[in-house]
Coordinates of C-alpha atoms in Angstrom, one line a residue:
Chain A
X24 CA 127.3 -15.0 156.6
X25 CA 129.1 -11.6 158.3
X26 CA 127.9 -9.0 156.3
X27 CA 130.2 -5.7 155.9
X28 CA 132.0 -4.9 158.9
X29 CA 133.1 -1.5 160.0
X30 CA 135.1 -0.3 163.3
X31 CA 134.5 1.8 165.1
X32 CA 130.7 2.3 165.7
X33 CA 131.3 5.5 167.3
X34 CA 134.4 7.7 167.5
X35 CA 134.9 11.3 169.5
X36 CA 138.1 12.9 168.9
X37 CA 139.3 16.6 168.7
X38 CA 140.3 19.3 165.7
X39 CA 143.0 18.0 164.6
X40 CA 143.5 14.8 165.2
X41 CA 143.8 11.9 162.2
X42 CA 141.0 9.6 162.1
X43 CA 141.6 6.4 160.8
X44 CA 138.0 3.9 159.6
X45 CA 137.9 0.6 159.1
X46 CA 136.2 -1.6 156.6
X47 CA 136.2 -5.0 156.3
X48 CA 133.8 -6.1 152.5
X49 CA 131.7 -9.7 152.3
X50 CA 134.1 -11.9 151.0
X51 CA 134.4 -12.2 147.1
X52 CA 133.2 -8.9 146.2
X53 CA 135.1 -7.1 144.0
X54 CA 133.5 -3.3 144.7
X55 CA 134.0 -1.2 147.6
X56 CA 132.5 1.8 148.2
X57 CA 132.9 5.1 150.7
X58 CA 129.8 7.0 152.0
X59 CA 129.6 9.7 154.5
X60 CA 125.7 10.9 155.6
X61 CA 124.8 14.0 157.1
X62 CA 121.6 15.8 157.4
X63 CA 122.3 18.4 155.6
X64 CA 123.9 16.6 152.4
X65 CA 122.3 13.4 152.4
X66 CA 124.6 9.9 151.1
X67 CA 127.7 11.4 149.2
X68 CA 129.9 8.9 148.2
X69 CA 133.6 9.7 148.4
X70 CA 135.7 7.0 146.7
X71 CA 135.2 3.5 145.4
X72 CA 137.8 0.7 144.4
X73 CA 136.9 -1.6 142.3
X74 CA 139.8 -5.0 142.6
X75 CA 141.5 -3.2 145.3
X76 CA 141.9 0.0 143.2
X77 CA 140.8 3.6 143.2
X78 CA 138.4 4.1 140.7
X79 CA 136.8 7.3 141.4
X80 CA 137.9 9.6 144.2
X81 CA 136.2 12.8 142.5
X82 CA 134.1 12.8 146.1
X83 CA 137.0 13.2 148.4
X84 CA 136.4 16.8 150.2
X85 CA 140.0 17.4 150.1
X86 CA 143.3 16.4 150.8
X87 CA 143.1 15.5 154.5
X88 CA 140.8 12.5 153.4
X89 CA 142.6 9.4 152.1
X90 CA 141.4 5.9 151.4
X91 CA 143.4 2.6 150.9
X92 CA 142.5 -0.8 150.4
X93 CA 145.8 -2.9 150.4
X94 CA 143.9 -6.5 149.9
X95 CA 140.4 -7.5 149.4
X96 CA 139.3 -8.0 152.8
X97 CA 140.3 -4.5 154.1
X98 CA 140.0 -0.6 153.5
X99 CA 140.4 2.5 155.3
X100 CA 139.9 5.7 155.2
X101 CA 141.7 8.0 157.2
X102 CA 140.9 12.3 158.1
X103 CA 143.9 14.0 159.0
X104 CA 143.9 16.6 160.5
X105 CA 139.8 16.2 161.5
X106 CA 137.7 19.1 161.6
X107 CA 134.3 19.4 163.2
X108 CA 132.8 20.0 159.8
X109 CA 134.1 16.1 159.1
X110 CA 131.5 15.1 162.0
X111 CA 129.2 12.2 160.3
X112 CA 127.9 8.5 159.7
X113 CA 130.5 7.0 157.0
X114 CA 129.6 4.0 155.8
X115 CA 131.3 1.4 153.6
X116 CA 129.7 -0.8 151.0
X117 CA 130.3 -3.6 149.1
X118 CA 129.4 -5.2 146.0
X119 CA 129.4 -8.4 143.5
X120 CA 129.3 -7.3 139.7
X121 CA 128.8 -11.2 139.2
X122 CA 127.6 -11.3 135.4
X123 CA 129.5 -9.7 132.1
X124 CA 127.4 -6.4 131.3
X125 CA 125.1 -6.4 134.7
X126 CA 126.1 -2.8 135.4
X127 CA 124.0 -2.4 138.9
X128 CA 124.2 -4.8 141.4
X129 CA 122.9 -4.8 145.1
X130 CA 125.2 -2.5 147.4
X131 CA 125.7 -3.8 150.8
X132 CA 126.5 -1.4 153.4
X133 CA 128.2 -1.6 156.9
X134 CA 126.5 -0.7 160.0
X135 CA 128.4 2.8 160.0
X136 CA 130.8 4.4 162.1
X137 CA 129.5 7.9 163.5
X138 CA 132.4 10.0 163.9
X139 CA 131.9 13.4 166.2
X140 CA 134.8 16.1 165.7
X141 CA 134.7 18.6 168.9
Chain B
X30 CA 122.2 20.6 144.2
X31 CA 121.1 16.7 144.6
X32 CA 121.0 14.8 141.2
X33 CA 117.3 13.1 143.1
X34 CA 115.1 14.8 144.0
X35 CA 112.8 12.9 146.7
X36 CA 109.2 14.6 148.0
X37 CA 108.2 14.8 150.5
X38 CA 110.7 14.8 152.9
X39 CA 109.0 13.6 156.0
X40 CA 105.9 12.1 156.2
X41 CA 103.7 10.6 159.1
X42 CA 100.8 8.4 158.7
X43 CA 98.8 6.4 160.9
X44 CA 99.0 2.6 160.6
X45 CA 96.4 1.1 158.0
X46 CA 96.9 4.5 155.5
X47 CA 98.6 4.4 151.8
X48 CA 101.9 6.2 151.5
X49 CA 103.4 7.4 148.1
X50 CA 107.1 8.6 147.9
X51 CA 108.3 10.4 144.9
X52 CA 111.9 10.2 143.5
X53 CA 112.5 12.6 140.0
X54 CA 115.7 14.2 138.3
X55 CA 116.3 15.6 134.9
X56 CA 118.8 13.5 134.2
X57 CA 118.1 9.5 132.9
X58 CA 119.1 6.7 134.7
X59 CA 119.6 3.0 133.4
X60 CA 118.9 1.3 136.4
X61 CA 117.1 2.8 139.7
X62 CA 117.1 1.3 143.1
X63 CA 115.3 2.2 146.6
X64 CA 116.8 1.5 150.1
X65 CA 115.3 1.4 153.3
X66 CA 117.3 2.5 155.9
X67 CA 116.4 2.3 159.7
X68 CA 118.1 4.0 162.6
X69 CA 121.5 3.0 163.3
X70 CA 122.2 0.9 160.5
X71 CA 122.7 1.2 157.0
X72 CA 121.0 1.2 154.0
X73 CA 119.2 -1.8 152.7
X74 CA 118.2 -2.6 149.0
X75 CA 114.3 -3.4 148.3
X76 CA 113.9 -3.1 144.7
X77 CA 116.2 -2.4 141.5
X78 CA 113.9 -1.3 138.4
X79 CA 115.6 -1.2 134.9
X80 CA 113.3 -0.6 132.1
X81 CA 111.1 2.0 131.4
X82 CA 107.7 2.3 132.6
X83 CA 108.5 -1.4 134.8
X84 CA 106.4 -1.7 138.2
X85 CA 107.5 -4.6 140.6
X86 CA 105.5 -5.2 143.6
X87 CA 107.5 -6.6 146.7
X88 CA 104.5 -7.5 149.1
X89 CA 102.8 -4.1 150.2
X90 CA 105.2 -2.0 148.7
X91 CA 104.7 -1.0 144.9
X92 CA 107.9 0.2 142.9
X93 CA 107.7 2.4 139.3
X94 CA 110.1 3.4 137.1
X95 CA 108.8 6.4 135.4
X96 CA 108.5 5.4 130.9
X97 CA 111.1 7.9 130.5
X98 CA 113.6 6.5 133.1
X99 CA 113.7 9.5 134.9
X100 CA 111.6 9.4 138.1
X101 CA 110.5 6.4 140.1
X102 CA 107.7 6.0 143.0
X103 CA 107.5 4.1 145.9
X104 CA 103.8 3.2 146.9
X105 CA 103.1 1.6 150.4
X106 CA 99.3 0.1 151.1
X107 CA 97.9 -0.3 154.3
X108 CA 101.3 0.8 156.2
X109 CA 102.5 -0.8 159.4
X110 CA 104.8 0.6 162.3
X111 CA 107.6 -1.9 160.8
X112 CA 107.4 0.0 157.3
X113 CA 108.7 2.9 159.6
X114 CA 112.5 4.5 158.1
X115 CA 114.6 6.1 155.8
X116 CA 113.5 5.4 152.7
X117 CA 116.3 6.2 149.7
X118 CA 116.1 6.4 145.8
X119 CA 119.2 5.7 144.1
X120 CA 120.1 6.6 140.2
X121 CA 122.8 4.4 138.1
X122 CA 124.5 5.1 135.1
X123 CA 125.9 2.5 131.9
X124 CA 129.0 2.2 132.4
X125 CA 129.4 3.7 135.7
X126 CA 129.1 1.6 139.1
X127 CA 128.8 4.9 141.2
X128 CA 124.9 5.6 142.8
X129 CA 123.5 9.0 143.1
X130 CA 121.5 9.0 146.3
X131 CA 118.7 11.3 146.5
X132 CA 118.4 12.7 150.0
X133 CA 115.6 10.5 151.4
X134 CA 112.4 10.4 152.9
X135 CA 111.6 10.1 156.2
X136 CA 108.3 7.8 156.7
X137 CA 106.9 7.3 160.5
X138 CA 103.9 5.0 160.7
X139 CA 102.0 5.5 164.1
X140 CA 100.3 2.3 165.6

């Protein structure tokens, strides 16, 4: 089975330009979640939908970050305009709250995209 | 301010030795979990521990939920280059699906 899928692996750009990042969950689960990982701050995570919709977005830096996730096989979440400060791994996650009142499931994460900001 | 707090933060080892991670907040958690994550990829779950006090052994690798659900430990016996990696404490909430990631601990077993 494909696990999570995220695009690009790696992606340079300049200050300034949007950034968009891909996600693509294991089929049938109904959590998504937004990471980003930097030395200095550790696993943040910056929004997650739950069904397709926003649930929490309280870890969005600011308004040039954006997420959408328009069906259940697909999310993205854009920077615009990027700053070098935005350089790190984000990662997407998914998950499967299969049973009534099983609050924690297992998170599965994408392979990352590193994204560099010059 | 991280709501984990893992010690230490790097630690190398020779192959064959015991490793013991710590993860601890003042806050309680009602479930914790730990991830492994290696270079170039993302995190992946080991262990999820939900009641107080709990220990669950997953081969060499000992997991303990502290009684009052907030801390956790991660125990590693006679370490091997392959136990090598990232390795991540995680605190959940009732009610709440969000993880709070502790910062990690960076484990390098020599051969």
């Amino acid at each position: 089975d494909a696990g999570v899928i995220q695009s690009p692996r790696h992606e340079v750009t300049e200050m300034g330009q949007e950034v968009t990042l891909r996600c693509k969950p294991i089929s049938g689960h109904d959590y998504l979640f937004w990471y980003r990982q930097t030395m200095m701050r550790g696993l943040e995570l910056l929004i997650y939908f739950n069904n397709n919709v926003p649930i929490d977005d309280s870890g969005m830096p600011e308004d040039r970050f954006s997420a959408k996730m328009p069906n259940a096989s697909f999310s993205t979440l854009k920077i615009q305009p990027s700053e070098p400060r935005d350089s790190a791994v984000y990662f997407c996650a998914s998950s499967f709250t299969g049973s009534p009142g099983l609050e924690v499931d297992t998170q599965y994460f994408g392979p990352g995209t590193r994204l560099t900001v010059l | 301010t991280q709501l984990l707090e893992q010690s230490p933060q790097f630690l190398s080892i020779q192959e064959g030795e015991n490793l013991t991670v710590y993860c601890n907040s003042s806050s309680v958690f009602s479930s914790l979990q730990w991830y492994r994550q290696e270079p170039g990829e993302g995190p992946v779950l080991l262990v999820t521990v939900v009641t107080g006090g709990e220990v669950k052994k997953l081969k060499r690798l000992t997991f303990q939920f502290g009684d009052a659900r907030k801390d956790s430990s991660l125990h590693i016996t006679a370490a091997q280059p392959g136990d090598t990696g990232l390795y991540l404490c995680a605190g959940g909430r009732s009610n709440d699906y969000k993880l709070s990631f502790g910062a990690g601990t960076t484990v390098t077993v020599r051969a």
